[in-house]
CSV table of N, CA and C in Angstrom, one decimal:
chain,number,residue,atom,x,y,z
A,29,MET,N,-11.3,2.4,7.2
A,29,MET,CA,-10.2,1.4,7.3
A,29,MET,C,-9.0,2.0,6.6
A,30,PRO,N,-7.8,1.8,7.3
A,30,PRO,CA,-6.6,2.3,6.7
A,30,PRO,C,-6.3,1.7,5.3
A,31,MET,N,-5.7,2.5,4.4
A,31,MET,CA,-5.3,2.1,3.1
A,31,MET,C,-3.8,1.8,3.0
A,32,PHE,N,-3.5,0.9,2.2
A,32,PHE,CA,-2.1,0.5,2.1
A,32,PHE,C,-1.7,0.3,0.6
A,33,MET,N,-0.5,0.7,0.2
A,33,MET,CA,0.1,0.4,-1.1
A,33,MET,C,1.3,-0.5,-0.8
A,34,ASP,N,1.3,-1.7,-1.4
A,34,ASP,CA,2.4,-2.5,-1.2
A,34,ASP,C,3.2,-2.7,-2.5
A,35,VAL,N,4.4,-3.1,-2.4
A,35,VAL,CA,5.3,-3.2,-3.6
A,35,VAL,C,6.0,-4.6,-3.5
A,36,HIS,N,5.9,-5.3,-4.6
A,36,HIS,CA,6.6,-6.6,-4.8
A,36,HIS,C,7.6,-6.3,-5.9
A,37,ARG,N,8.8,-6.8,-5.6
A,37,ARG,CA,9.9,-6.7,-6.6
A,37,ARG,C,10.3,-8.1,-7.1
A,38,GLY,N,11.0,-8.1,-8.2
A,38,GLY,CA,11.5,-9.4,-8.7
A,38,GLY,C,10.5,-10.3,-9.5
A,39,MET,N,9.4,-9.6,-9.9
A,39,MET,CA,8.3,-10.4,-10.7
A,39,MET,C,8.5,-10.2,-12.2
A,40,THR,N,9.8,-10.1,-12.6
A,40,THR,CA,10.1,-9.9,-14.0
A,40,THR,C,9.4,-11.0,-14.9
A,41,GLY,N,8.8,-10.6,-15.9
A,41,GLY,CA,8.1,-11.5,-16.8
A,41,GLY,C,6.8,-12.0,-16.4
A,42,VAL,N,6.3,-11.4,-15.3
A,42,VAL,CA,4.9,-11.8,-14.8
A,42,VAL,C,3.9,-11.6,-16.0
A,43,THR,N,3.0,-12.6,-16.1
A,43,THR,CA,2.0,-12.5,-17.2
A,43,THR,C,0.7,-12.1,-16.5
A,44,ALA,N,-0.3,-11.7,-17.4
A,44,ALA,CA,-1.6,-11.3,-16.9
A,44,ALA,C,-2.2,-12.4,-16.2
A,45,GLU,N,-2.1,-13.7,-16.6
A,45,GLU,CA,-2.7,-14.8,-16.0
A,45,GLU,C,-2.0,-15.0,-14.6
A,46,GLN,N,-0.7,-14.9,-14.5
A,46,GLN,CA,-0.1,-15.0,-13.2
A,46,GLN,C,-0.5,-13.9,-12.2
A,47,LEU,N,-0.6,-12.7,-12.7
A,47,LEU,CA,-1.0,-11.6,-11.8
A,47,LEU,C,-2.5,-11.9,-11.3
A,48,GLU,N,-3.3,-12.3,-12.2
A,48,GLU,CA,-4.7,-12.6,-11.8
A,48,GLU,C,-4.8,-13.7,-10.8
A,49,ALA,N,-4.0,-14.7,-11.1
A,49,ALA,CA,-4.0,-15.9,-10.1
A,49,ALA,C,-3.5,-15.5,-8.8
A,50,ALA,N,-2.4,-14.6,-8.7
A,50,ALA,CA,-1.9,-14.2,-7.4
A,50,ALA,C,-3.0,-13.3,-6.7
A,51,HIS,N,-3.6,-12.4,-7.5
A,51,HIS,CA,-4.7,-11.6,-6.9
A,51,HIS,C,-5.8,-12.4,-6.4
A,52,GLN,N,-6.2,-13.4,-7.1
A,52,GLN,CA,-7.3,-14.3,-6.7
A,52,GLN,C,-6.9,-15.1,-5.4
A,53,ALA,N,-5.7,-15.4,-5.3
A,53,ALA,CA,-5.2,-16.2,-4.1
A,53,ALA,C,-5.3,-15.3,-2.9
A,54,ASP,N,-5.1,-14.0,-3.1
A,54,ASP,CA,-5.3,-13.0,-2.0
A,54,ASP,C,-6.7,-12.9,-1.6
A,55,LEU,N,-7.5,-12.7,-2.7
A,55,LEU,CA,-9.0,-12.5,-2.5
A,55,LEU,C,-9.6,-13.7,-1.8
A,56,ALA,N,-9.1,-14.8,-2.0
A,56,ALA,CA,-9.8,-16.1,-1.5
A,56,ALA,C,-9.7,-16.1,0.0
A,57,ILE,N,-8.6,-15.5,0.6
A,57,ILE,CA,-8.4,-15.6,2.1
A,57,ILE,C,-8.4,-14.2,2.8
A,58,GLN,N,-8.6,-13.1,2.1
A,58,GLN,CA,-8.4,-11.8,2.7
A,58,GLN,C,-9.4,-11.6,3.8
A,59,ALA,N,-10.6,-12.1,3.7
A,59,ALA,CA,-11.6,-11.9,4.7
A,59,ALA,C,-11.2,-12.3,6.1
A,60,GLU,N,-10.3,-13.3,6.1
A,60,GLU,CA,-9.9,-13.9,7.4
A,60,GLU,C,-9.1,-12.8,8.2
A,61,GLU,N,-8.6,-11.8,7.5
A,61,GLU,CA,-7.8,-10.7,8.2
A,61,GLU,C,-8.5,-9.4,8.0
A,62,ASN,N,-9.7,-9.4,7.6
A,62,ASN,CA,-10.5,-8.1,7.3
A,62,ASN,C,-9.7,-7.2,6.3
A,63,VAL,N,-9.0,-7.8,5.4
A,63,VAL,CA,-8.3,-7.1,4.4
A,63,VAL,C,-9.1,-7.1,3.1
A,64,HIS,N,-9.0,-6.0,2.3
A,64,HIS,CA,-9.7,-6.0,1.0
A,64,HIS,C,-8.7,-5.5,0.0
A,65,PHE,N,-8.2,-6.4,-0.9
A,65,PHE,CA,-7.3,-6.0,-2.0
A,65,PHE,C,-8.2,-5.4,-3.1
A,66,GLN,N,-7.9,-4.1,-3.4
A,66,GLN,CA,-8.7,-3.4,-4.4
A,66,GLN,C,-8.2,-3.6,-5.8
A,67,ARG,N,-7.0,-3.3,-6.0
A,67,ARG,CA,-6.4,-3.4,-7.4
A,67,ARG,C,-5.0,-3.8,-7.3
A,68,ALA,N,-4.4,-4.4,-8.4
A,68,ALA,CA,-3.0,-4.7,-8.5
A,68,ALA,C,-2.6,-4.3,-9.9
A,69,TRP,N,-1.4,-3.7,-10.0
A,69,TRP,CA,-0.8,-3.3,-11.2
A,69,TRP,C,0.6,-3.9,-11.3
A,70,ALA,N,1.0,-4.4,-12.5
A,70,ALA,CA,2.3,-5.0,-12.7
A,70,ALA,C,3.0,-4.5,-13.9
A,71,ASP,N,4.4,-4.4,-13.7
A,71,ASP,CA,5.3,-4.0,-14.8
A,71,ASP,C,6.2,-5.2,-15.0
A,72,PRO,N,5.9,-6.0,-16.0
A,72,PRO,CA,6.7,-7.2,-16.3
A,72,PRO,C,8.2,-6.9,-16.6
A,73,ASP,N,8.4,-5.7,-17.1
A,73,ASP,CA,9.8,-5.4,-17.5
A,73,ASP,C,10.7,-5.2,-16.3
A,74,SER,N,10.2,-4.4,-15.3
A,74,SER,CA,11.0,-4.2,-14.1
A,74,SER,C,10.8,-5.2,-13.0
A,75,GLY,N,9.6,-5.9,-13.1
A,75,GLY,CA,9.3,-6.9,-12.1
A,75,GLY,C,8.6,-6.3,-10.9
A,76,HIS,N,8.1,-5.1,-11.0
A,76,HIS,CA,7.4,-4.4,-9.9
A,76,HIS,C,5.9,-4.7,-10.0
A,77,VAL,N,5.3,-5.1,-8.8
A,77,VAL,CA,3.9,-5.2,-8.7
A,77,VAL,C,3.4,-4.3,-7.5
A,78,PHE,N,2.4,-3.5,-7.8
A,78,PHE,CA,1.8,-2.6,-6.7
A,78,PHE,C,0.4,-3.1,-6.4
A,79,CYS,N,0.1,-3.2,-5.1
A,79,CYS,CA,-1.2,-3.6,-4.7
A,79,CYS,C,-1.8,-2.5,-3.8
A,80,LEU,N,-3.0,-2.2,-4.1
A,80,LEU,CA,-3.8,-1.2,-3.2
A,80,LEU,C,-4.8,-2.0,-2.4
A,81,ALA,N,-4.7,-1.8,-1.1
A,81,ALA,CA,-5.6,-2.6,-0.2
A,81,ALA,C,-6.1,-1.7,1.0
A,82,ASP,N,-7.2,-2.1,1.6
A,82,ASP,CA,-7.5,-1.6,2.9
A,82,ASP,C,-7.6,-2.7,3.9
A,83,GLY,N,-7.4,-2.4,5.1
A,83,GLY,CA,-7.3,-3.4,6.1
A,83,GLY,C,-7.0,-2.8,7.5
A,84,PRO,N,-6.9,-3.6,8.5
A,84,PRO,CA,-6.7,-3.1,9.8
A,84,PRO,C,-5.3,-2.7,10.1
A,85,SER,N,-4.3,-3.3,9.4
A,85,SER,CA,-2.9,-3.0,9.7
A,85,SER,C,-2.0,-3.5,8.5
A,86,ARG,N,-0.8,-3.0,8.5
A,86,ARG,CA,0.2,-3.4,7.6
A,86,ARG,C,0.5,-4.9,7.8
A,87,GLU,N,0.5,-5.4,9.0
A,87,GLU,CA,0.8,-6.8,9.3
A,87,GLU,C,-0.3,-7.7,8.8
A,88,ALA,N,-1.6,-7.2,8.8
A,88,ALA,CA,-2.7,-8.0,8.3
A,88,ALA,C,-2.5,-8.2,6.8
A,89,VAL,N,-2.2,-7.1,6.1
A,89,VAL,CA,-2.0,-7.2,4.7
A,89,VAL,C,-0.9,-8.2,4.3
A,90,GLN,N,0.2,-8.1,5.1
A,90,GLN,CA,1.4,-9.0,4.8
A,90,GLN,C,1.0,-10.4,5.1
A,91,ARG,N,0.2,-10.7,6.2
A,91,ARG,CA,-0.1,-12.1,6.5
A,91,ARG,C,-0.9,-12.7,5.3
A,92,ILE,N,-1.8,-11.9,4.7
A,92,ILE,CA,-2.5,-12.5,3.5
A,92,ILE,C,-1.5,-12.8,2.4
A,93,HIS,N,-0.7,-11.8,2.1
A,93,HIS,CA,0.3,-12.0,1.0
A,93,HIS,C,1.2,-13.2,1.3
A,94,GLU,N,1.6,-13.3,2.5
A,94,GLU,CA,2.5,-14.4,2.9
A,94,GLU,C,1.8,-15.8,2.7
A,95,ARG,N,0.6,-15.9,3.2
A,95,ARG,CA,-0.1,-17.1,3.1
A,95,ARG,C,-0.5,-17.4,1.7
A,96,ALA,N,-0.6,-16.4,0.8
A,96,ALA,CA,-0.9,-16.6,-0.6
A,96,ALA,C,0.4,-17.0,-1.4
A,97,GLY,N,1.5,-16.9,-0.7
A,97,GLY,CA,2.8,-17.3,-1.3
A,97,GLY,C,3.6,-16.2,-2.0
A,98,HIS,N,3.2,-14.9,-1.7
A,98,HIS,CA,3.9,-13.8,-2.3
A,98,HIS,C,4.0,-12.6,-1.4
A,99,PRO,N,4.9,-12.7,-0.4
A,99,PRO,CA,5.0,-11.6,0.6
A,99,PRO,C,5.5,-10.4,-0.1
A,100,ALA,N,5.0,-9.2,0.4
A,100,ALA,CA,5.4,-7.9,-0.2
A,100,ALA,C,6.8,-7.6,0.3
A,101,ASP,N,7.5,-6.8,-0.6
A,101,ASP,CA,8.8,-6.3,-0.2
A,101,ASP,C,8.7,-5.0,0.7
A,102,GLU,N,7.7,-4.3,0.4
A,102,GLU,CA,7.4,-3.0,1.1
A,102,GLU,C,5.9,-2.8,1.2
A,103,ILE,N,5.5,-2.3,2.4
A,103,ILE,CA,4.1,-2.0,2.5
A,103,ILE,C,4.0,-0.6,3.2
A,104,TYR,N,3.3,0.3,2.5
A,104,TYR,CA,3.2,1.7,3.0
A,104,TYR,C,1.7,2.0,3.3
A,105,GLU,N,1.5,2.5,4.5
A,105,GLU,CA,0.2,3.0,4.8
A,105,GLU,C,0.0,4.3,4.1
A,106,VAL,N,-1.1,4.5,3.4
A,106,VAL,CA,-1.3,5.7,2.6
A,106,VAL,C,-2.6,6.4,3.0
A,107,PRO,N,-2.5,7.1,4.1
A,107,PRO,CA,-3.7,7.8,4.6
A,107,PRO,C,-4.2,8.9,3.8
A,108,LEU,N,-3.4,9.5,2.9
A,108,LEU,CA,-3.8,10.6,2.1
A,108,LEU,C,-4.0,10.2,0.7
A,109,GLU,N,-5.1,10.7,0.1
A,109,GLU,CA,-5.4,10.4,-1.3
A,109,GLU,C,-5.9,11.6,-2.0
A,110,ALA,N,-5.5,11.8,-3.3
A,110,ALA,CA,-6.0,12.9,-4.1
A,110,ALA,C,-6.4,12.4,-5.4
B,179,MET,N,-4.5,3.6,-23.8
B,179,MET,CA,-3.4,4.4,-23.4
B,179,MET,C,-2.6,3.7,-22.4
B,180,PRO,N,-1.3,3.6,-22.5
B,180,PRO,CA,-0.5,2.9,-21.4
B,180,PRO,C,-0.7,3.6,-20.0
B,181,MET,N,-0.6,2.7,-19.0
B,181,MET,CA,-0.8,3.1,-17.6
B,181,MET,C,0.6,3.2,-17.0
B,182,PHE,N,0.7,4.1,-16.0
B,182,PHE,CA,2.0,4.2,-15.3
B,182,PHE,C,1.7,4.4,-13.8
B,183,MET,N,2.6,3.8,-13.0
B,183,MET,CA,2.7,4.1,-11.6
B,183,MET,C,4.0,4.8,-11.3
B,184,ASP,N,3.9,6.0,-10.7
B,184,ASP,CA,5.2,6.6,-10.4
B,184,ASP,C,5.3,6.8,-8.9
B,185,VAL,N,6.6,6.9,-8.4
B,185,VAL,CA,6.9,6.9,-7.0
B,185,VAL,C,7.7,8.2,-6.7
B,186,HIS,N,7.3,8.9,-5.8
B,186,HIS,CA,8.1,10.1,-5.3
B,186,HIS,C,8.5,9.7,-3.9
B,187,ARG,N,9.8,10.0,-3.6
B,187,ARG,CA,10.3,9.8,-2.2
B,187,ARG,C,10.7,11.1,-1.6
B,188,GLY,N,10.8,11.1,-0.3
B,188,GLY,CA,11.3,12.3,0.4
B,188,GLY,C,10.2,13.3,0.7
B,189,MET,N,8.9,12.8,0.6
B,189,MET,CA,7.8,13.8,0.9
B,189,MET,C,7.4,13.6,2.4
B,190,THR,N,8.3,13.3,3.3
B,190,THR,CA,8.0,13.1,4.7
B,190,THR,C,7.2,14.3,5.2
B,191,GLY,N,6.1,14.0,5.9
B,191,GLY,CA,5.3,15.1,6.5
B,191,GLY,C,4.3,15.8,5.6
B,192,VAL,N,4.2,15.3,4.3
B,192,VAL,CA,3.3,15.8,3.4
B,192,VAL,C,1.9,15.9,4.0
B,193,THR,N,1.2,16.9,3.8
B,193,THR,CA,-0.2,17.1,4.3
B,193,THR,C,-1.2,16.8,3.2
B,194,ALA,N,-2.5,16.6,3.6
B,194,ALA,CA,-3.5,16.4,2.6
B,194,ALA,C,-3.6,17.6,1.7
B,195,GLU,N,-3.4,18.8,2.2
B,195,GLU,CA,-3.5,20.0,1.4
B,195,GLU,C,-2.4,20.1,0.4
B,196,GLN,N,-1.2,19.7,0.9
B,196,GLN,CA,0.0,19.7,-0.1
B,196,GLN,C,-0.2,18.7,-1.2
B,197,LEU,N,-0.7,17.5,-0.8
B,197,LEU,CA,-0.9,16.5,-1.8
B,197,LEU,C,-1.9,16.9,-2.8
B,198,GLU,N,-3.0,17.5,-2.4
B,198,GLU,CA,-4.0,18.0,-3.3
B,198,GLU,C,-3.5,19.1,-4.2
B,199,ALA,N,-2.7,20.0,-3.6
B,199,ALA,CA,-2.2,21.1,-4.4
B,199,ALA,C,-1.2,20.6,-5.5
B,200,ALA,N,-0.4,19.6,-5.1
B,200,ALA,CA,0.5,19.0,-6.1
B,200,ALA,C,-0.3,18.3,-7.2
B,201,HIS,N,-1.3,17.6,-6.8
B,201,HIS,CA,-2.1,16.8,-7.8
B,201,HIS,C,-2.8,17.9,-8.7
B,202,GLN,N,-3.3,18.9,-8.2
B,202,GLN,CA,-4.0,19.9,-9.0
B,202,GLN,C,-3.0,20.6,-9.9
B,203,ALA,N,-1.8,20.8,-9.5
B,203,ALA,CA,-0.8,21.4,-10.4
B,203,ALA,C,-0.5,20.5,-11.6
B,204,ASP,N,-0.5,19.1,-11.4
B,204,ASP,CA,-0.4,18.2,-12.5
B,204,ASP,C,-1.6,18.3,-13.4
B,205,LEU,N,-2.8,18.3,-12.8
B,205,LEU,CA,-4.1,18.3,-13.6
B,205,LEU,C,-4.2,19.5,-14.5
B,206,ALA,N,-3.6,20.6,-14.0
B,206,ALA,CA,-3.8,21.9,-14.7
B,206,ALA,C,-3.1,21.9,-16.0
B,207,ILE,N,-2.0,21.1,-16.1
B,207,ILE,CA,-1.2,21.1,-17.4
B,207,ILE,C,-1.1,19.7,-18.1
B,208,GLN,N,-1.7,18.7,-17.5
B,208,GLN,CA,-1.6,17.4,-18.0
B,208,GLN,C,-2.0,17.2,-19.5
B,209,ALA,N,-3.1,18.0,-19.9
B,209,ALA,CA,-3.6,17.8,-21.2
B,209,ALA,C,-2.6,18.2,-22.3
B,210,GLU,N,-1.6,19.0,-21.9
B,210,GLU,CA,-0.6,19.4,-22.9
B,210,GLU,C,0.3,18.3,-23.3
B,211,GLU,N,0.3,17.2,-22.5
B,211,GLU,CA,1.1,16.0,-22.9
B,211,GLU,C,0.2,14.8,-23.1
B,212,ASN,N,-1.1,15.0,-23.1
B,212,ASN,CA,-2.1,13.9,-23.2
B,212,ASN,C,-2.0,12.9,-22.1
B,213,VAL,N,-1.6,13.4,-20.9
B,213,VAL,CA,-1.5,12.6,-19.7
B,213,VAL,C,-2.7,12.8,-18.9
B,214,HIS,N,-3.1,11.7,-18.1
B,214,HIS,CA,-4.3,11.8,-17.2
B,214,HIS,C,-3.9,11.2,-15.9
B,215,PHE,N,-3.7,12.1,-14.9
B,215,PHE,CA,-3.4,11.6,-13.6
B,215,PHE,C,-4.7,11.2,-12.9
B,216,GLN,N,-4.8,9.9,-12.6
B,216,GLN,CA,-6.0,9.3,-12.0
B,216,GLN,C,-6.1,9.5,-10.5
B,217,ARG,N,-5.1,9.0,-9.8
B,217,ARG,CA,-5.2,9.1,-8.3
B,217,ARG,C,-3.8,9.2,-7.8
B,218,ALA,N,-3.7,9.7,-6.6
B,218,ALA,CA,-2.4,9.8,-5.9
B,218,ALA,C,-2.6,9.4,-4.5
B,219,TRP,N,-1.6,8.7,-3.9
B,219,TRP,CA,-1.7,8.2,-2.5
B,219,TRP,C,-0.4,8.6,-1.8
B,220,ALA,N,-0.5,9.0,-0.6
B,220,ALA,CA,0.7,9.5,0.1
B,220,ALA,C,0.8,8.9,1.5
B,221,ASP,N,2.1,8.5,1.9
B,221,ASP,CA,2.4,8.1,3.2
B,221,ASP,C,3.3,9.1,3.8
B,222,PRO,N,2.8,10.0,4.7
B,222,PRO,CA,3.6,11.1,5.3
B,222,PRO,C,4.7,10.6,6.1
B,223,ASP,N,4.5,9.4,6.7
B,223,ASP,CA,5.6,8.9,7.6
B,223,ASP,C,6.9,8.5,6.8
B,224,SER,N,6.7,7.8,5.7
B,224,SER,CA,7.9,7.4,5.0
B,224,SER,C,8.2,8.4,3.9
B,225,GLY,N,7.3,9.2,3.6
B,225,GLY,CA,7.5,10.2,2.5
B,225,GLY,C,7.3,9.7,1.1
B,226,HIS,N,6.7,8.6,1.0
B,226,HIS,CA,6.4,8.0,-0.4
B,226,HIS,C,5.1,8.6,-0.9
B,227,VAL,N,5.0,8.9,-2.2
B,227,VAL,CA,3.8,9.3,-2.9
B,227,VAL,C,3.8,8.4,-4.1
B,228,PHE,N,2.6,7.8,-4.4
B,228,PHE,CA,2.4,7.0,-5.6
B,228,PHE,C,1.3,7.7,-6.4
B,229,CYS,N,1.6,7.8,-7.7
B,229,CYS,CA,0.6,8.4,-8.6
B,229,CYS,C,0.3,7.4,-9.8
B,230,LEU,N,-1.0,7.2,-10.0
B,230,LEU,CA,-1.4,6.4,-11.1
B,230,LEU,C,-1.9,7.3,-12.3
B,231,ALA,N,-1.3,7.0,-13.5
B,231,ALA,CA,-1.6,7.9,-14.6
B,231,ALA,C,-1.7,7.1,-15.9
B,232,ASP,N,-2.4,7.6,-16.9
B,232,ASP,CA,-2.3,7.1,-18.2
B,232,ASP,C,-1.8,8.2,-19.1
B,233,GLY,N,-1.1,7.8,-20.2
B,233,GLY,CA,-0.5,8.8,-21.0
B,233,GLY,C,0.3,8.1,-22.1
B,234,PRO,N,0.9,8.8,-23.0
B,234,PRO,CA,1.6,8.2,-24.2
B,234,PRO,C,2.9,7.6,-23.8
B,235,SER,N,3.6,8.1,-22.8
B,235,SER,CA,4.9,7.6,-22.5
B,235,SER,C,5.3,7.9,-21.0
B,236,ARG,N,6.3,7.2,-20.6
B,236,ARG,CA,6.9,7.6,-19.3
B,236,ARG,C,7.5,9.0,-19.3
B,237,GLU,N,8.1,9.4,-20.4
B,237,GLU,CA,8.6,10.7,-20.5
B,237,GLU,C,7.6,11.8,-20.4
B,238,ALA,N,6.4,11.5,-21.0
B,238,ALA,CA,5.3,12.5,-21.0
B,238,ALA,C,4.8,12.7,-19.5
B,239,VAL,N,4.7,11.6,-18.8
B,239,VAL,CA,4.3,11.7,-17.4
B,239,VAL,C,5.4,12.5,-16.6
B,240,GLN,N,6.6,12.2,-16.9
B,240,GLN,CA,7.7,12.9,-16.1
B,240,GLN,C,7.7,14.4,-16.5
B,241,ARG,N,7.5,14.7,-17.7
B,241,ARG,CA,7.5,16.2,-18.1
B,241,ARG,C,6.4,16.9,-17.4
B,242,ILE,N,5.3,16.4,-17.2
B,242,ILE,CA,4.2,17.1,-16.4
B,242,ILE,C,4.7,17.2,-14.9
B,243,HIS,N,5.2,16.1,-14.4
B,243,HIS,CA,5.6,16.2,-13.0
B,243,HIS,C,6.7,17.2,-12.8
B,244,GLU,N,7.6,17.3,-13.8
B,244,GLU,CA,8.8,18.2,-13.7
B,244,GLU,C,8.3,19.6,-13.7
B,245,ARG,N,7.4,19.9,-14.7
B,245,ARG,CA,6.9,21.3,-14.9
B,245,ARG,C,6.1,21.7,-13.7
B,246,ALA,N,5.4,20.7,-13.0
B,246,ALA,CA,4.6,21.0,-11.8
B,246,ALA,C,5.5,21.2,-10.6
B,247,GLY,N,6.8,20.9,-10.7
B,247,GLY,CA,7.7,21.1,-9.6
B,247,GLY,C,8.0,19.9,-8.8
B,248,HIS,N,7.6,18.7,-9.2
B,248,HIS,CA,7.8,17.5,-8.3
B,248,HIS,C,8.1,16.3,-9.2
B,249,PRO,N,9.3,16.3,-9.8
B,249,PRO,CA,9.7,15.1,-10.6
B,249,PRO,C,9.6,13.8,-9.9
B,250,ALA,N,9.2,12.8,-10.5
B,250,ALA,CA,9.1,11.5,-9.9
B,250,ALA,C,10.5,10.8,-9.8
B,251,ASP,N,10.7,10.0,-8.7
B,251,ASP,CA,11.9,9.3,-8.6
B,251,ASP,C,12.0,8.1,-9.4
B,252,GLU,N,10.8,7.4,-9.6
B,252,GLU,CA,10.7,6.2,-10.4
B,252,GLU,C,9.4,6.3,-11.1
B,253,ILE,N,9.3,5.8,-12.4
B,253,ILE,CA,8.1,5.7,-13.1
B,253,ILE,C,8.1,4.3,-13.8
B,254,TYR,N,7.0,3.5,-13.5
B,254,TYR,CA,6.9,2.2,-14.1
B,254,TYR,C,5.7,2.1,-15.0
B,255,GLU,N,5.9,1.6,-16.1
B,255,GLU,CA,4.7,1.3,-17.0
B,255,GLU,C,4.1,0.0,-16.4
B,256,VAL,N,2.8,0.1,-16.2
B,256,VAL,CA,2.1,-1.1,-15.6
B,256,VAL,C,1.0,-1.6,-16.6
B,257,PRO,N,1.4,-2.3,-17.6
B,257,PRO,CA,0.4,-2.8,-18.6
B,257,PRO,C,-0.6,-3.8,-18.1
B,258,LEU,N,-0.2,-4.4,-16.9
B,258,LEU,CA,-1.1,-5.5,-16.4
B,258,LEU,C,-1.8,-5.0,-15.1
B,259,GLU,N,-3.1,-5.3,-15.0
B,259,GLU,CA,-3.9,-4.9,-13.9
B,259,GLU,C,-4.9,-6.0,-13.5
B,260,ALA,N,-5.0,-6.2,-12.2
B,260,ALA,CA,-6.0,-7.2,-11.7
B,260,ALA,C,-6.8,-6.6,-10.6
């Protein structure tokens, strides 16, 4: 399954609880698009959040994020890993 | 140890071999700065590479990337993970 890294901006001040709640909102519905969010990392100072997922397409990843209330600003397919 | 996500741009067309070679160049010297590069993901189409590392500071991560010949364009400290 293709892998994706997505980037959310503007999450300045995000807390651990808010990140976990957002991640859980994705996990709750991800199966409907065959997406699997693996991990998420956040920088409260700059407001960047990075999510690593696998799924059938960039659009499927975005549909889950949109329905969960936090569309990504950028989604990159990352077929290479080291 | 703090965690960091860094972003490299302009790596359009990067191959699996080039990504692995770049990652190995980091690994070869990372101990000198107490940095540990965990994983790297690349999108050859857009030229973005994302690296996840832990280490004492953003500057330490950048010093390894610079000495390995591929300074990061952005480095974010990511204290939150879900």
